[in-house]
mmCIF file with all atom_site columns, C-alpha atoms in Angstrom:
data_model
loop_
_atom_site.group_PDB
_atom_site.id
_atom_site.type_symbol
_atom_site.label_atom_id
_atom_site.label_alt_id
_atom_site.label_comp_id
_atom_site.label_asym_id
_atom_site.label_entity_id
_atom_site.label_seq_id
_atom_site.pdbx_PDB_ins_code
_atom_site.Cartn_x
_atom_site.Cartn_y
_atom_site.Cartn_z
_atom_site.occupancy
_atom_site.B_iso_or_equiv
_atom_site.pdbx_formal_charge
_atom_site.auth_seq_id
_atom_site.auth_comp_id
_atom_site.auth_asym_id
_atom_site.auth_atom_id
_atom_site.pdbx_PDB_model_num
ATOM 1   C CA . MET A 1 1   ? -68.678  35.600  -29.846 1.00 48.00 ? 276 MET A CA 1
ATOM 2   C CA . LYS A 1 2   ? -69.462  32.028  -28.350 1.00 59.00 ? 277 LYS A CA 1
ATOM 3   C CA . ALA A 1 3   ? -71.554  29.736  -30.370 1.00 62.00 ? 278 ALA A CA 1
ATOM 4   C CA . GLY A 1 4   ? -75.113  29.425  -28.987 1.00 59.00 ? 279 GLY A CA 1
ATOM 5   C CA . TYR A 1 5   ? -75.148  32.696  -27.365 1.00 56.00 ? 280 TYR A CA 1
ATOM 6   C CA . SER A 1 6   ? -76.364  35.965  -28.792 1.00 52.00 ? 281 SER A CA 1
ATOM 7   C CA . ALA A 1 7   ? -74.503  39.324  -28.558 1.00 61.00 ? 282 ALA A CA 1
ATOM 8   C CA . ASP A 1 8   ? -76.325  40.353  -25.344 1.00 73.00 ? 283 ASP A CA 1
ATOM 9   C CA . GLY A 1 9   ? -75.055  36.886  -23.696 1.00 80.00 ? 284 GLY A CA 1
ATOM 10  C CA . GLY A 1 10  ? -78.285  35.490  -23.402 1.00 88.00 ? 285 GLY A CA 1
ATOM 11  C CA . PHE A 1 11  ? -80.146  32.269  -24.888 1.00 91.00 ? 286 PHE A CA 1
ATOM 12  C CA . THR A 1 12  ? -81.158  32.121  -28.506 1.00 94.00 ? 287 THR A CA 1
ATOM 13  C CA . LEU A 1 13  ? -85.103  31.261  -29.093 1.00 95.00 ? 288 LEU A CA 1
ATOM 14  C CA . MET A 1 14  ? -84.270  27.801  -30.170 1.00 96.00 ? 289 MET A CA 1
ATOM 15  C CA . GLU A 1 15  ? -82.487  26.944  -26.994 1.00 95.00 ? 290 GLU A CA 1
ATOM 16  C CA . VAL A 1 16  ? -85.267  28.144  -25.038 1.00 96.00 ? 291 VAL A CA 1
ATOM 17  C CA . CYS A 1 17  ? -87.780  26.404  -27.033 1.00 97.00 ? 292 CYS A CA 1
ATOM 18  C CA . VAL A 1 18  ? -85.828  23.280  -26.592 1.00 97.00 ? 293 VAL A CA 1
ATOM 19  C CA . ALA A 1 19  ? -85.466  23.549  -22.976 1.00 96.00 ? 294 ALA A CA 1
ATOM 20  C CA . LEU A 1 20  ? -89.191  24.043  -22.500 1.00 97.00 ? 295 LEU A CA 1
ATOM 21  C CA . ALA A 1 21  ? -90.037  20.886  -24.689 1.00 97.00 ? 296 ALA A CA 1
ATOM 22  C CA . VAL A 1 22  ? -87.605  18.921  -22.274 1.00 97.00 ? 297 VAL A CA 1
ATOM 23  C CA . LEU A 1 23  ? -89.517  20.601  -19.219 1.00 97.00 ? 298 LEU A CA 1
ATOM 24  C CA . VAL A 1 24  ? -92.816  19.816  -20.335 1.00 97.00 ? 299 VAL A CA 1
ATOM 25  C CA . ALA A 1 25  ? -91.802  16.174  -21.336 1.00 97.00 ? 300 ALA A CA 1
ATOM 26  C CA . GLY A 1 26  ? -90.605  15.681  -17.900 1.00 96.00 ? 301 GLY A CA 1
ATOM 27  C CA . ALA A 1 27  ? -93.700  17.006  -16.463 1.00 96.00 ? 302 ALA A CA 1
ATOM 28  C CA . VAL A 1 28  ? -96.017  14.788  -18.626 1.00 96.00 ? 303 VAL A CA 1
ATOM 29  C CA . VAL A 1 29  ? -93.860  11.877  -17.604 1.00 96.00 ? 304 VAL A CA 1
ATOM 30  C CA . PHE A 1 30  ? -94.084  12.571  -14.006 1.00 96.00 ? 305 PHE A CA 1
ATOM 31  C CA . GLY A 1 31  ? -97.539  13.085  -14.248 1.00 95.00 ? 306 GLY A CA 1
ATOM 32  C CA . ARG A 1 32  ? -98.241  9.770   -15.801 1.00 96.00 ? 307 ARG A CA 1
ATOM 33  C CA . TYR A 1 33  ? -96.097  7.938   -13.065 1.00 95.00 ? 308 TYR A CA 1
ATOM 34  C CA . LEU A 1 34  ? -98.181  9.587   -10.489 1.00 95.00 ? 309 LEU A CA 1
ATOM 35  C CA . ASP A 1 35  ? -101.446 8.466   -12.129 1.00 95.00 ? 310 ASP A CA 1
ATOM 36  C CA . GLY A 1 36  ? -100.287 5.036   -12.561 1.00 94.00 ? 311 GLY A CA 1
ATOM 37  C CA . PHE A 1 37  ? -99.286  4.986   -8.632  1.00 95.00 ? 312 PHE A CA 1
ATOM 38  C CA . ASN A 1 38  ? -102.339 6.394   -7.840  1.00 96.00 ? 313 ASN A CA 1
ATOM 39  C CA . ARG A 1 39  ? -104.243 3.673   -9.731  1.00 96.00 ? 314 ARG A CA 1
ATOM 40  C CA . VAL A 1 40  ? -102.372 0.945   -7.966  1.00 96.00 ? 315 VAL A CA 1
ATOM 41  C CA . ARG A 1 41  ? -102.970 2.376   -4.612  1.00 97.00 ? 316 ARG A CA 1
ATOM 42  C CA . ALA A 1 42  ? -106.718 2.548   -5.324  1.00 97.00 ? 317 ALA A CA 1
ATOM 43  C CA . LEU A 1 43  ? -106.526 -1.422  -6.641  1.00 97.00 ? 318 LEU A CA 1
ATOM 44  C CA . GLU A 1 44  ? -104.546 -2.288  -3.497  1.00 97.00 ? 319 GLU A CA 1
ATOM 45  C CA . ARG A 1 45  ? -107.101 -0.372  -1.244  1.00 97.00 ? 320 ARG A CA 1
ATOM 46  C CA . GLN A 1 46  ? -110.331 -2.157  -2.926  1.00 94.00 ? 321 GLN A CA 1
ATOM 47  C CA . HIS A 1 47  ? -108.222 -5.513  -2.411  1.00 93.00 ? 322 HIS A CA 1
ATOM 48  C CA . ALA A 1 48  ? -107.809 -4.927  1.023   1.00 94.00 ? 323 ALA A CA 1
ATOM 49  C CA . ASN A 1 49  ? -111.259 -3.877  1.681   1.00 92.00 ? 324 ASN A CA 1
ATOM 50  C CA . ALA A 1 50  ? -112.737 -6.765  0.264   1.00 89.00 ? 325 ALA A CA 1
ATOM 51  C CA . VAL A 1 51  ? -110.230 -9.097  2.480   1.00 90.00 ? 326 VAL A CA 1
ATOM 52  C CA . LEU A 1 52  ? -111.417 -7.434  5.403   1.00 91.00 ? 327 LEU A CA 1
ATOM 53  C CA . ALA A 1 53  ? -115.123 -7.636  4.489   1.00 88.00 ? 328 ALA A CA 1
ATOM 54  C CA . ASP A 1 54  ? -114.183 -11.368 4.257   1.00 88.00 ? 329 ASP A CA 1
ATOM 55  C CA . VAL A 1 55  ? -112.741 -11.612 7.551   1.00 91.00 ? 330 VAL A CA 1
ATOM 56  C CA . GLN A 1 56  ? -115.660 -9.961  9.086   1.00 89.00 ? 331 GLN A CA 1
ATOM 57  C CA . PHE A 1 57  ? -117.986 -12.705 7.743   1.00 88.00 ? 332 PHE A CA 1
ATOM 58  C CA . MET A 1 58  ? -115.614 -15.362 8.702   1.00 89.00 ? 333 MET A CA 1
ATOM 59  C CA . GLU A 1 59  ? -115.318 -14.068 12.177  1.00 91.00 ? 334 GLU A CA 1
ATOM 60  C CA . SER A 1 60  ? -119.247 -13.789 12.377  1.00 88.00 ? 335 SER A CA 1
ATOM 61  C CA . PHE A 1 61  ? -119.392 -17.490 11.451  1.00 86.00 ? 336 PHE A CA 1
ATOM 62  C CA . ILE A 1 62  ? -116.943 -18.311 14.191  1.00 88.00 ? 337 ILE A CA 1
ATOM 63  C CA . LEU A 1 63  ? -118.812 -16.580 17.079  1.00 92.00 ? 338 LEU A CA 1
ATOM 64  C CA . THR A 1 64  ? -122.325 -17.902 15.801  1.00 90.00 ? 339 THR A CA 1
ATOM 65  C CA . PRO A 1 65  ? -121.790 -21.339 14.323  1.00 89.00 ? 340 PRO A CA 1
ATOM 66  C CA . PRO A 1 66  ? -123.840 -22.057 11.275  1.00 88.00 ? 341 PRO A CA 1
ATOM 67  C CA . PRO A 1 67  ? -125.940 -25.040 10.735  1.00 89.00 ? 342 PRO A CA 1
ATOM 68  C CA . CYS A 1 68  ? -124.162 -28.256 9.814   1.00 86.00 ? 343 CYS A CA 1
ATOM 69  C CA . LEU A 1 69  ? -125.388 -28.377 6.290   1.00 88.00 ? 344 LEU A CA 1
ATOM 70  C CA . ASP A 1 70  ? -123.639 -28.373 2.758   1.00 90.00 ? 345 ASP A CA 1
ATOM 71  C CA . SER A 1 71  ? -124.776 -24.999 1.483   1.00 88.00 ? 346 SER A CA 1
ATOM 72  C CA . SER A 1 72  ? -123.802 -21.931 -0.739  1.00 90.00 ? 347 SER A CA 1
ATOM 73  C CA . PHE A 1 73  ? -125.128 -18.644 -0.676  1.00 86.00 ? 348 PHE A CA 1
ATOM 74  C CA . THR A 1 74  ? -124.387 -14.741 -1.124  1.00 86.00 ? 349 THR A CA 1
ATOM 75  C CA . ILE A 1 75  ? -124.428 -12.226 1.692   1.00 80.00 ? 350 ILE A CA 1
ATOM 76  C CA . ASN A 1 76  ? -123.949 -8.676  0.624   1.00 78.00 ? 351 ASN A CA 1
ATOM 77  C CA . GLY A 1 77  ? -122.047 -9.674  -2.384  1.00 79.00 ? 352 GLY A CA 1
ATOM 78  C CA . VAL A 1 78  ? -119.754 -12.118 -0.640  1.00 80.00 ? 353 VAL A CA 1
ATOM 79  C CA . ASN A 1 79  ? -119.835 -15.776 -1.684  1.00 84.00 ? 354 ASN A CA 1
ATOM 80  C CA . VAL A 1 80  ? -120.023 -18.052 1.076   1.00 86.00 ? 355 VAL A CA 1
ATOM 81  C CA . THR A 1 81  ? -119.678 -22.022 1.103   1.00 89.00 ? 356 THR A CA 1
ATOM 82  C CA . LEU A 1 82  ? -119.947 -24.511 3.722   1.00 90.00 ? 357 LEU A CA 1
ATOM 83  C CA . LYS A 1 83  ? -118.910 -28.058 3.290   1.00 91.00 ? 358 LYS A CA 1
ATOM 84  C CA . VAL A 1 84  ? -119.599 -30.560 6.278   1.00 91.00 ? 359 VAL A CA 1
ATOM 85  C CA . VAL A 1 85  ? -116.820 -32.644 7.683   1.00 89.00 ? 360 VAL A CA 1
ATOM 86  C CA . HIS A 1 86  ? -117.898 -35.807 8.970   1.00 87.00 ? 361 HIS A CA 1
ATOM 87  C CA . GLY A 1 87  ? -116.559 -37.068 12.150  1.00 84.00 ? 362 GLY A CA 1
ATOM 88  C CA . VAL A 1 88  ? -117.080 -36.874 15.811  1.00 79.00 ? 363 VAL A CA 1
ATOM 89  C CA . LYS A 1 89  ? -116.952 -32.999 16.205  1.00 85.00 ? 364 LYS A CA 1
ATOM 90  C CA . PRO A 1 90  ? -119.533 -30.948 14.103  1.00 89.00 ? 365 PRO A CA 1
ATOM 91  C CA . LEU A 1 91  ? -116.990 -29.119 11.950  1.00 90.00 ? 366 LEU A CA 1
ATOM 92  C CA . ALA A 1 92  ? -117.643 -27.564 8.391   1.00 90.00 ? 367 ALA A CA 1
ATOM 93  C CA . TRP A 1 93  ? -115.139 -26.342 5.996   1.00 90.00 ? 368 TRP A CA 1
ATOM 94  C CA . THR A 1 94  ? -116.225 -22.375 5.416   1.00 89.00 ? 369 THR A CA 1
ATOM 95  C CA . GLN A 1 95  ? -115.183 -20.573 2.424   1.00 89.00 ? 370 GLN A CA 1
ATOM 96  C CA . VAL A 1 96  ? -115.933 -16.711 2.446   1.00 88.00 ? 371 VAL A CA 1
ATOM 97  C CA . GLY A 1 97  ? -114.605 -15.061 -0.762  1.00 84.00 ? 372 GLY A CA 1
ATOM 98  C CA . THR A 1 98  ? -110.692 -16.195 -0.766  1.00 83.00 ? 373 THR A CA 1
ATOM 99  C CA . LEU A 1 99  ? -110.552 -17.272 2.805   1.00 87.00 ? 374 LEU A CA 1
ATOM 100 C CA . ARG A 1 100 ? -111.102 -21.035 3.753   1.00 90.00 ? 375 ARG A CA 1
ATOM 101 C CA . ARG A 1 101 ? -111.199 -22.102 7.349   1.00 90.00 ? 376 ARG A CA 1
ATOM 102 C CA . LEU A 1 102 ? -112.449 -25.075 9.361   1.00 90.00 ? 377 LEU A CA 1
ATOM 103 C CA . VAL A 1 103 ? -115.176 -23.721 11.773  1.00 89.00 ? 378 VAL A CA 1
ATOM 104 C CA . ARG A 1 104 ? -117.593 -25.461 14.393  1.00 90.00 ? 379 ARG A CA 1
ATOM 105 C CA . CYS A 1 105 ? -121.334 -26.161 13.134  1.00 88.00 ? 380 CYS A CA 1
ATOM 106 C CA . VAL A 1 106 ? -124.631 -26.462 15.055  1.00 88.00 ? 381 VAL A CA 1
ATOM 107 C CA . ARG A 1 107 ? -126.113 -29.929 14.444  1.00 83.00 ? 382 ARG A CA 1
#
């Protein structure tokens, strides 16, 4: 008789328990991996949505120029800062969230 096998040719109870423990450990590790992956995807999705909202606000300032005044305000939870650039053309540095761009303003 070989070591590790019973007389019937099957596995011993200890071998089955060890195999199940290894299988459960692998399933737990895989589940934790998927959970972490889903959390990272959710954070990336939130960041992308925030950037898209910032871009929409910036586009609205490009299409409808703001007044040429130094100002800072919040629209729908998005911080907006305008800094007038003195010169020939009416321009202002506009910062919306993380985006910054030079836009035309109205005097």
